[in-house]
Every structure is written in structure tokens, then in C-alpha cells.
Short mmCIF file of N, CA and C in Angstrom, two decimals:
data_model
loop_
_atom_site.label_atom_id
_atom_site.label_comp_id
_atom_site.label_asym_id
_atom_site.label_seq_id
_atom_site.Cartn_x
_atom_site.Cartn_y
_atom_site.Cartn_z
N MET A 288 86.34 96.80 142.26
CA MET A 288 87.10 97.17 143.38
C MET A 288 87.37 99.05 143.44
N PHE A 289 88.26 99.38 144.07
CA PHE A 289 88.67 101.12 143.50
C PHE A 289 89.72 101.19 142.92
N THR A 290 89.99 101.99 141.73
CA THR A 290 91.25 102.17 140.96
C THR A 290 91.44 103.48 141.32
N ASP A 291 93.11 103.84 140.94
CA ASP A 291 94.06 105.18 141.27
C ASP A 291 92.96 106.29 141.01
N ALA A 292 92.47 106.42 139.94
CA ALA A 292 91.61 107.63 139.62
C ALA A 292 90.71 107.83 140.83
N ASP A 293 90.22 106.58 141.49
CA ASP A 293 88.63 106.72 142.36
C ASP A 293 89.80 107.69 143.72
N MET A 294 91.32 107.49 143.63
CA MET A 294 91.99 107.70 144.58
C MET A 294 92.10 109.26 144.72
N ASP A 295 91.97 109.89 144.01
CA ASP A 295 92.03 110.77 143.26
C ASP A 295 90.69 112.11 143.16
N ARG A 296 90.09 111.79 143.45
CA ARG A 296 88.46 112.28 143.77
C ARG A 296 88.55 112.82 144.70
N ALA A 297 87.57 114.29 144.88
CA ALA A 297 88.08 115.14 145.52
C ALA A 297 87.30 114.55 146.99
N ASP A 298 86.00 113.81 146.63
CA ASP A 298 85.43 113.08 148.28
C ASP A 298 86.28 111.88 148.76
N TRP A 299 87.14 111.25 147.96
CA TRP A 299 88.28 110.72 148.63
C TRP A 299 88.54 111.28 149.59
N ASP A 300 89.45 112.16 149.04
CA ASP A 300 90.37 113.18 150.22
C ASP A 300 89.72 113.17 151.87
N PHE A 301 88.05 113.59 151.50
CA PHE A 301 87.60 113.86 152.11
C PHE A 301 86.37 112.34 153.25
N LEU A 302 86.83 111.86 152.38
CA LEU A 302 86.06 110.09 152.71
C LEU A 302 87.14 109.24 154.04
N GLN A 303 88.25 109.30 153.51
CA GLN A 303 89.48 108.31 153.93
C GLN A 303 89.76 108.73 155.94
N ASN A 304 89.31 109.98 156.15
CA ASN A 304 89.79 109.18 157.48
C ASN A 304 88.68 109.69 157.94
N GLY A 305 87.39 109.74 158.05
CA GLY A 305 86.33 110.27 158.50
C GLY A 305 85.41 110.70 157.63
N ALA A 306 84.26 111.11 157.92
CA ALA A 306 82.56 112.39 157.31
C ALA A 306 83.33 113.63 157.51
N VAL A 307 83.82 113.77 158.75
CA VAL A 307 83.92 115.34 158.85
C VAL A 307 85.22 115.39 159.20
N THR A 308 85.16 117.12 158.33
CA THR A 308 87.27 117.45 157.80
C THR A 308 86.69 119.31 158.23
N LEU A 309 87.45 119.53 158.43
CA LEU A 309 87.08 121.27 159.69
C LEU A 309 88.09 121.52 158.28
N PHE A 310 87.75 123.27 158.46
CA PHE A 310 88.08 124.55 157.71
C PHE A 310 88.00 125.73 158.11
N TRP A 311 89.39 125.48 158.12
CA TRP A 311 89.93 127.43 158.85
C TRP A 311 88.97 128.23 157.73
N ASN A 312 90.02 128.90 156.24
CA ASN A 312 89.41 129.40 155.60
C ASN A 312 88.14 129.29 154.54
N PRO A 313 87.55 130.59 154.85
CA PRO A 313 86.11 130.58 153.65
C PRO A 313 86.52 129.77 152.41
N ALA A 314 87.54 130.31 151.31
CA ALA A 314 87.59 130.31 150.52
C ALA A 314 88.09 128.94 150.44
N VAL A 315 88.68 128.31 151.14
CA VAL A 315 89.03 126.68 150.76
C VAL A 315 87.74 125.85 150.72
N LEU A 316 87.13 125.89 151.84
CA LEU A 316 85.89 126.07 151.75
C LEU A 316 84.72 125.63 150.67
N GLY A 317 84.50 126.73 150.33
CA GLY A 317 84.22 127.11 148.70
C GLY A 317 84.62 125.98 147.76
N ALA A 318 86.08 126.35 147.90
CA ALA A 318 86.23 125.15 146.80
C ALA A 318 86.31 123.81 146.66
N ALA A 319 85.96 123.74 148.29
CA ALA A 319 85.60 121.98 148.44
C ALA A 319 84.15 121.51 148.12
N LYS A 320 83.10 122.32 148.84
CA LYS A 320 81.75 122.36 147.92
C LYS A 320 81.79 122.33 146.84
N GLU A 321 82.24 123.08 145.81
CA GLU A 321 82.10 123.09 144.06
C GLU A 321 83.04 122.15 143.77
N ASP A 322 83.96 121.38 144.61
CA ASP A 322 84.63 120.24 144.07
C ASP A 322 83.58 119.26 144.04
N LEU A 323 82.89 119.32 145.18
CA LEU A 323 81.76 118.03 145.81
C LEU A 323 80.88 117.68 144.94
N ARG A 324 80.20 119.32 144.70
CA ARG A 324 79.26 119.88 143.68
C ARG A 324 79.08 119.04 142.23
N GLN A 325 80.75 119.47 141.86
CA GLN A 325 81.19 118.65 140.66
C GLN A 325 81.02 117.20 140.47
N LEU A 326 81.35 116.45 141.21
CA LEU A 326 81.14 115.30 141.43
C LEU A 326 79.50 115.10 141.39
N GLY A 327 78.36 115.39 141.76
CA GLY A 327 77.23 115.07 141.67
C GLY A 327 76.52 115.53 143.30
N TYR A 328 77.39 115.61 143.98
CA TYR A 328 76.67 116.43 145.64
C TYR A 328 76.04 116.98 145.55
N GLU A 329 74.84 116.95 146.22
CA GLU A 329 73.89 117.62 146.87
C GLU A 329 74.89 118.90 147.90
N VAL A 330 74.65 120.31 148.15
CA VAL A 330 75.29 120.56 149.16
C VAL A 330 73.82 121.54 149.83
N ALA A 331 74.08 120.87 151.61
CA ALA A 331 73.23 121.83 152.02
C ALA A 331 74.38 122.44 153.33
N GLU A 332 73.64 124.22 153.31
CA GLU A 332 74.71 124.73 154.25
C GLU A 332 74.43 125.46 155.06
N VAL A 333 74.69 125.09 156.69
CA VAL A 333 73.98 125.89 157.81
C VAL A 333 75.12 126.71 158.29
N ALA A 334 74.64 127.56 159.09
CA ALA A 334 75.31 128.64 159.51
C ALA A 334 75.21 128.76 161.17
N CYS A 335 76.15 128.05 161.50
CA CYS A 335 76.72 127.99 163.21
C CYS A 335 76.29 129.41 163.82
N ASP A 336 76.47 130.26 163.30
CA ASP A 336 77.58 131.56 164.35
C ASP A 336 75.85 132.99 164.48
N ASN A 337 75.36 132.60 164.48
CA ASN A 337 73.69 133.54 164.50
C ASN A 337 73.14 133.24 165.54
N GLY A 338 73.06 132.09 166.21
CA GLY A 338 72.87 131.90 167.90
C GLY A 338 72.44 130.71 167.27
N LEU A 339 72.09 129.83 168.84
CA LEU A 339 71.36 128.65 169.09
C LEU A 339 69.85 128.54 168.29
N PRO A 340 68.89 129.36 168.45
CA PRO A 340 67.69 129.46 167.74
C PRO A 340 67.96 129.18 166.03
N ASN A 341 69.15 130.27 165.54
CA ASN A 341 68.85 130.05 163.92
C ASN A 341 69.57 128.60 163.48
N PHE A 342 70.71 128.21 163.94
CA PHE A 342 71.14 127.04 163.61
C PHE A 342 70.28 125.81 164.17
N LEU A 343 69.04 125.59 165.00
CA LEU A 343 68.39 124.82 165.07
C LEU A 343 67.56 125.01 164.28
N MET A 344 67.24 125.94 163.71
CA MET A 344 65.69 126.22 162.13
C MET A 344 66.45 125.47 160.98
N GLN A 345 67.60 125.98 160.95
CA GLN A 345 68.45 125.55 160.13
C GLN A 345 68.80 124.05 160.04
N LEU A 346 69.34 123.44 160.56
CA LEU A 346 69.58 122.11 160.87
C LEU A 346 68.29 121.63 160.10
N SER A 347 67.26 121.90 160.72
CA SER A 347 65.94 121.06 160.64
C SER A 347 65.33 121.16 159.46
N GLU A 348 66.02 122.49 158.91
CA GLU A 348 65.09 122.86 157.53
C GLU A 348 66.36 121.56 156.19
N ALA A 349 67.23 121.31 156.45
CA ALA A 349 68.82 120.92 156.24
C ALA A 349 67.79 119.17 156.16
N LEU A 350 67.76 118.56 157.29
CA LEU A 350 66.85 117.15 157.73
C LEU A 350 65.93 117.22 157.55
N HIS A 351 64.98 118.40 156.29
CA HIS A 351 63.48 117.96 156.81
C HIS A 351 62.83 117.81 157.90
N TRP A 352 62.91 118.26 158.71
CA TRP A 352 62.33 117.74 160.38
C TRP A 352 61.00 117.44 160.06
N ARG A 353 60.23 118.67 159.56
CA ARG A 353 58.69 118.17 160.11
C ARG A 353 58.26 116.89 159.12
N GLU A 354 58.77 117.54 157.61
CA GLU A 354 58.64 115.73 157.04
C GLU A 354 58.59 114.31 157.68
N GLN A 355 59.84 114.80 158.34
CA GLN A 355 60.18 113.14 158.84
C GLN A 355 59.55 112.94 160.56
N PHE A 356 59.05 113.87 161.17
CA PHE A 356 58.74 113.77 162.24
C PHE A 356 57.26 114.60 162.59
N GLY A 357 56.89 115.35 161.76
CA GLY A 357 55.33 115.68 161.67
C GLY A 357 55.45 116.82 163.02
N TYR A 358 56.53 117.28 163.04
CA TYR A 358 56.52 118.77 164.03
C TYR A 358 58.06 119.57 163.57
N GLY A 359 58.17 120.67 164.12
CA GLY A 359 59.05 120.99 163.84
C GLY A 359 59.36 122.22 164.58
N PRO A 360 60.29 123.25 164.40
CA PRO A 360 61.94 122.40 164.24
C PRO A 360 62.36 121.89 165.14
N TRP A 361 63.60 121.36 165.29
CA TRP A 361 64.13 120.14 166.05
C TRP A 361 64.63 121.19 167.04
N ARG A 362 64.21 120.94 168.42
CA ARG A 362 64.23 121.56 169.86
C ARG A 362 65.44 121.27 169.96
N GLY A 363 66.57 120.75 169.77
CA GLY A 363 68.44 120.41 170.47
C GLY A 363 68.56 119.48 170.74
N ASN A 364 67.62 118.53 170.76
CA ASN A 364 67.54 117.46 172.07
C ASN A 364 68.97 116.75 171.05
N LEU A 365 69.88 115.53 171.23
CA LEU A 365 70.18 114.93 170.36
C LEU A 365 70.11 113.87 169.84
N ASP A 366 69.20 112.90 171.13
CA ASP A 366 69.09 112.27 170.91
C ASP A 366 67.94 111.92 169.23
N ALA A 367 67.16 112.88 169.52
CA ALA A 367 66.00 113.19 168.69
C ALA A 367 67.24 113.45 167.02
N LEU A 368 68.28 114.28 167.32
CA LEU A 368 69.59 114.52 165.86
C LEU A 368 69.56 113.31 165.72
N ASN A 369 69.80 112.70 166.33
CA ASN A 369 70.53 111.43 166.12
C ASN A 369 69.99 110.88 164.90
N ASP A 370 68.26 110.19 165.20
CA ASP A 370 66.96 109.79 164.33
C ASP A 370 67.28 110.50 163.57
N GLY A 371 66.81 112.00 163.52
CA GLY A 371 67.15 112.71 161.94
C GLY A 371 67.70 112.67 161.19
N PHE A 372 69.28 112.00 161.72
CA PHE A 372 70.23 111.67 160.92
C PHE A 372 70.10 110.65 160.03
N GLY A 373 69.70 109.50 161.42
CA GLY A 373 69.15 108.33 160.30
C GLY A 373 68.25 108.10 159.08
N GLU A 374 67.17 109.34 159.00
CA GLU A 374 67.11 109.11 157.64
C GLU A 374 67.43 110.29 156.82
N TYR A 375 68.60 110.30 156.37
CA TYR A 375 69.00 112.12 155.85
C TYR A 375 68.19 112.35 154.43
N PRO A 376 67.81 113.28 154.26
CA PRO A 376 67.20 113.43 153.06
C PRO A 376 68.78 113.93 151.80
N PHE A 377 68.80 112.53 150.91
CA PHE A 377 69.68 112.38 150.49
C PHE A 377 68.87 112.57 149.00
N ALA A 378 69.79 113.33 147.82
CA ALA A 378 69.59 113.45 146.72
C ALA A 378 69.10 112.02 145.77
N ASN A 379 69.24 111.66 144.51
CA ASN A 379 68.75 111.38 143.69
C ASN A 379 70.25 110.24 143.26
N THR A 380 71.28 110.87 143.77
CA THR A 380 72.51 110.58 143.87
C THR A 380 72.92 109.66 144.65
N GLY A 381 72.30 109.99 145.73
CA GLY A 381 72.78 109.12 147.40
C GLY A 381 73.92 109.45 147.99
N ARG A 382 74.30 111.54 147.24
CA ARG A 382 75.33 111.92 147.72
C ARG A 382 74.94 113.37 148.25
N SER A 383 75.44 113.64 149.53
CA SER A 383 75.61 114.77 150.47
C SER A 383 76.67 115.03 150.24
N VAL A 384 76.73 116.60 150.98
CA VAL A 384 77.80 117.52 151.73
C VAL A 384 76.76 118.29 152.60
N LEU A 385 76.78 118.33 153.74
CA LEU A 385 76.59 119.44 154.90
C LEU A 385 77.72 119.87 155.66
N ALA A 386 77.63 121.36 154.72
CA ALA A 386 78.00 121.90 154.93
C ALA A 386 77.65 123.16 156.46
N LEU A 387 78.82 122.96 157.97
CA LEU A 387 78.57 123.44 159.06
C LEU A 387 79.51 124.54 159.08
N GLU A 388 79.21 125.90 158.30
CA GLU A 388 79.71 127.15 158.78
C GLU A 388 79.42 128.00 159.47
N GLY A 389 80.76 129.05 159.80
CA GLY A 389 80.72 129.68 161.22
C GLY A 389 80.67 128.84 162.55
N PHE A 390 81.64 127.38 163.01
CA PHE A 390 81.26 126.43 163.83
C PHE A 390 81.53 126.23 165.01
N HIS A 391 82.77 128.01 165.01
CA HIS A 391 82.66 128.25 166.03
C HIS A 391 81.88 128.84 167.10
N GLY A 392 80.71 129.84 166.34
CA GLY A 392 80.23 130.59 166.88
C GLY A 392 78.75 128.90 168.42
N LEU A 393 79.29 127.48 167.57
CA LEU A 393 77.75 127.05 168.24
C LEU A 393 78.93 126.58 169.33
N VAL A 394 80.38 126.20 169.10
CA VAL A 394 80.99 125.71 169.88
C VAL A 394 81.37 127.05 171.08
N SER A 395 81.26 128.51 170.92
CA SER A 395 81.28 129.33 172.45
C SER A 395 80.14 129.44 172.64
N ILE A 396 79.34 128.41 171.80
CA ILE A 396 77.76 128.28 172.97
C ILE A 396 77.77 127.62 173.66
N ASP A 397 78.17 126.26 173.55
CA ASP A 397 78.01 124.94 174.25
C ASP A 397 79.27 123.91 173.31
N ARG A 398 80.52 124.11 173.75
CA ARG A 398 81.20 123.27 173.27
C ARG A 398 80.98 122.10 173.70
N ASP A 399 80.40 121.30 174.24
CA ASP A 399 79.74 119.95 174.51
C ASP A 399 78.53 119.60 173.29
N PHE A 400 78.20 120.48 173.58
CA PHE A 400 76.87 120.28 172.52
C PHE A 400 77.16 120.21 170.93
N ALA A 401 78.28 120.81 170.44
CA ALA A 401 78.71 121.43 169.29
C ALA A 401 79.54 119.90 168.85
N HIS A 402 80.04 119.19 169.63
CA HIS A 402 80.82 118.18 169.57
C HIS A 402 80.14 116.76 169.64
N GLY A 403 78.53 116.98 170.28
CA GLY A 403 77.65 115.71 169.90
C GLY A 403 77.00 116.01 169.05
N VAL A 404 76.84 117.73 168.34
CA VAL A 404 76.18 117.10 167.03
C VAL A 404 77.16 116.71 166.08
N LEU A 405 78.53 116.84 165.98
CA LEU A 405 79.81 115.80 164.92
C LEU A 405 79.75 114.95 165.30
N ASP A 406 79.98 114.26 166.90
CA ASP A 406 80.08 112.90 166.90
C ASP A 406 78.58 112.31 166.43
N ILE A 407 77.68 112.81 165.98
CA ILE A 407 76.12 111.77 165.99
C ILE A 407 76.66 112.26 163.83
N ILE A 408 76.74 112.88 163.45
CA ILE A 408 77.06 112.99 162.16
C ILE A 408 78.10 112.07 161.57
N GLU A 409 79.07 111.78 162.33
CA GLU A 409 80.42 111.29 161.87
C GLU A 409 79.73 109.10 162.06
N SER A 410 78.89 109.45 162.88
CA SER A 410 77.93 107.64 163.60
C SER A 410 77.49 107.69 162.14
N ARG A 411 76.56 108.50 161.96
CA ARG A 411 75.74 107.93 160.64
C ARG A 411 76.22 108.06 159.45
N ALA A 412 77.51 109.19 159.30
CA ALA A 412 77.80 108.39 158.28
C ALA A 412 77.84 107.40 157.30
N ARG A 413 78.93 106.93 158.76
CA ARG A 413 79.48 105.62 158.42
C ARG A 413 77.67 104.61 158.81
N TYR A 414 77.35 104.77 159.37
CA TYR A 414 75.33 104.27 158.57
C TYR A 414 75.21 103.95 157.30
N HIS A 415 75.12 105.73 156.58
CA HIS A 415 74.62 105.47 155.59
C HIS A 415 75.96 105.18 154.34
N LEU A 416 76.78 105.10 154.51
CA LEU A 416 77.85 103.98 154.02
C LEU A 416 77.35 102.79 153.35
N LEU A 417 76.85 101.95 154.63
CA LEU A 417 76.67 100.54 154.56
C LEU A 417 75.17 100.51 153.90
N LEU A 418 74.84 102.16 153.53
CA LEU A 418 73.38 101.40 152.73
C LEU A 418 73.89 102.30 151.42
N GLY A 419 75.26 101.94 151.05
CA GLY A 419 75.40 102.64 149.76
C GLY A 419 74.90 104.11 149.21
N LYS A 420 74.88 105.23 150.88
CA LYS A 420 74.84 106.36 150.44
C LYS A 420 76.32 107.12 151.20
N VAL A 421 76.26 108.36 150.89
CA VAL A 421 77.69 108.87 150.88
C VAL A 421 76.71 109.80 151.85
N LEU A 422 77.80 110.42 152.90
CA LEU A 422 77.45 112.07 153.93
C LEU A 422 78.73 112.76 154.09
N ILE A 423 79.25 113.29 153.59
CA ILE A 423 80.28 114.20 154.15
C ILE A 423 79.72 115.88 154.92
N CYS A 424 80.30 115.67 155.79
CA CYS A 424 80.27 117.36 157.14
C CYS A 424 81.51 117.79 156.29
N LEU A 425 81.61 118.89 156.00
CA LEU A 425 82.19 120.24 156.25
C LEU A 425 81.90 121.21 157.01
N VAL A 426 83.07 121.28 158.17
CA VAL A 426 83.04 122.34 159.11
C VAL A 426 84.33 123.35 158.93
N GLN A 427 83.55 124.48 159.10
CA GLN A 427 84.33 125.68 158.93
C GLN A 427 84.54 126.14 160.03
N THR A 428 85.39 126.90 160.56
CA THR A 428 85.62 127.86 161.68
C THR A 428 86.94 128.96 161.85
N ASP A 429 86.61 129.48 162.77
CA ASP A 429 87.26 130.56 162.28
C ASP A 429 88.54 130.74 163.57
N ASP A 430 88.25 129.43 164.13
CA ASP A 430 89.22 129.37 165.21
C ASP A 430 90.35 128.00 164.66
N ASN A 431 91.34 128.65 164.26
CA ASN A 431 92.52 127.95 163.56
C ASN A 431 93.38 127.34 164.45
N ARG A 432 92.76 126.93 165.81
CA ARG A 432 93.91 125.95 167.02
C ARG A 432 92.09 124.61 167.50
N TYR A 433 91.32 124.91 166.63
CA TYR A 433 90.15 124.38 167.20
C TYR A 433 90.26 122.62 166.79
N TYR A 434 90.30 121.84 168.26
CA TYR A 434 90.45 120.87 168.63
C TYR A 434 89.25 120.00 168.63
N CYS A 435 89.03 119.35 167.63
CA CYS A 435 87.89 118.32 167.82
C CYS A 435 88.11 116.95 168.47
N ALA A 436 87.54 116.78 170.01
CA ALA A 436 87.84 115.58 170.46
C ALA A 436 87.50 114.38 169.43
N PRO A 437 87.25 112.70 169.63
CA PRO A 437 87.35 112.07 168.62
C PRO A 437 85.39 111.84 168.59
N ILE A 438 85.17 111.72 167.39
CA ILE A 438 83.88 111.80 167.33
C ILE A 438 83.57 110.60 166.54
N GLY A 439 82.16 109.59 166.42
CA GLY A 439 82.05 108.71 165.99
C GLY A 439 83.31 107.72 166.36
N CYS A 440 84.16 107.28 167.38
CA CYS A 440 85.45 106.82 167.55
C CYS A 440 86.34 107.27 166.75
N ARG A 441 86.48 108.43 166.05
CA ARG A 441 87.63 108.90 164.91
C ARG A 441 87.82 110.20 165.49
N SER A 442 88.58 110.49 164.82
CA SER A 442 88.88 112.46 165.20
C SER A 442 88.79 112.77 164.25
N ALA A 443 87.96 114.27 164.04
CA ALA A 443 87.91 115.27 162.59
C ALA A 443 89.47 116.02 162.62
N ASN A 444 89.59 115.82 161.48
CA ASN A 444 91.12 116.55 161.11
C ASN A 444 90.94 117.63 160.11
N TRP A 445 91.81 118.37 160.39
CA TRP A 445 92.35 119.60 158.94
C TRP A 445 92.30 118.72 157.92
N ASN A 446 91.30 119.59 156.89
CA ASN A 446 91.90 119.27 155.37
C ASN A 446 93.12 119.34 155.17
N ARG A 447 93.58 118.74 153.38
CA ARG A 447 95.08 118.76 152.90
C ARG A 447 95.27 119.81 153.32
N ARG A 448 94.76 121.03 152.39
CA ARG A 448 95.07 122.26 152.09
C ARG A 448 95.88 123.22 153.83
N GLU A 449 95.15 122.91 154.35
CA GLU A 449 95.29 123.11 156.05
C GLU A 449 95.88 122.70 157.05
N TRP A 450 96.18 121.37 156.32
CA TRP A 450 96.33 120.49 157.35
C TRP A 450 98.03 121.12 158.12
N LEU A 451 98.39 121.95 157.75
CA LEU A 451 100.30 122.30 158.19
C LEU A 451 99.66 123.46 159.29
N HIS A 452 100.42 123.87 160.11
CA HIS A 452 100.32 125.22 160.80
C HIS A 452 99.92 126.41 160.08
N ALA A 453 101.03 126.38 159.57
CA ALA A 453 101.32 127.50 158.63
C ALA A 453 100.30 128.27 157.91
N ALA A 454 99.62 126.77 157.29
CA ALA A 454 98.12 127.08 156.16
C ALA A 454 97.25 127.81 156.84
N ARG A 455 97.09 127.83 158.23
CA ARG A 455 96.27 128.18 159.30
C ARG A 455 96.39 129.81 159.67
N GLY A 456 97.63 130.36 159.70
CA GLY A 456 98.01 131.63 159.95
C GLY A 456 98.63 130.63 161.35
N LEU A 457 99.14 130.32 161.74
CA LEU A 457 99.74 129.85 162.75
C LEU A 457 101.53 129.63 162.89
#
């Protein structure tokens, strides 16, 4: 079972309310990524604020799209993305972090599409837990008022350090 020490680990904080956690301050995100690396997590970073084609290419690379499906890059179909996350390329530790940086850029292109991406990640992360693997998604947005409707039947929450409005400059 779990001990008190387990609940003090950095990954516990990111998994207790679901696999997707929001960040506003890039420095806070950087500290979270480093904490998770120290626990043996492999970190893949995807920029979301350089246009849709760039996002599709980077996420395709993170998911090893060509190796999974024999073609690439991913073209933006959310059903296909769901399949791609079903075989997430975990490191040997079985622990991975997907950092979506500049998520406000993707939201500004297509809010529903951006929400669909997070919904898939949340759902598939729960599926991978059943297989003994951990997928955490850290989402950085410059929009300190960003609200994400429930995903994977859960809501995305702000990280502990930026939970209060004042910590996000509001």
C-alpha cells in the first residue's frame, strides 16, 4: 500500500486529482519537470504556441507516430490521437511526462480541439495506470484565467504553488 512518504513525492501531487495539471508560470513548470525527472520520469516537451502544423509534428514525434502507424505525422484527427496515446512510448521506468508548453496558442486556434487533446490524455493516462505505467501531463498556459471544462470525467486543476489567484497575478 502507500506510506506517508509516498504522499510527499512530487508525482503524488500531480496524480491525486487526475493526470493533467495546469501551470501559468514557466519557472514553476520547470521545477515540476525537474522534480519528476529526479523520480525517474522521462519528459517529452511539445510547444503549442507555434502554429497547428508545428504542434502536430512535435506531438507526432513524442508519440513515435511513424513507428506506431507506418505514416506520419499525425494529421489532427482526435480518434487517431486516442489510438496513438493507447501505445504511449514509455521509457524503461514506465513513467513519462508530457509537457504541453504555450497551450494558450492551441486554445486560440481551436478551443474545442485543445480540450479534446486534454480529454484524450486524461482518459489514456488512467488506462495506462491499469497497466502499471504512469503518464502525467503538465500544461503551461500564459492565460492565468484559463478554465478547462472536465476532461476524462475530471477537471484539470491548477498546481499547488499556483492554486490561489494571487499566485497567478490575479
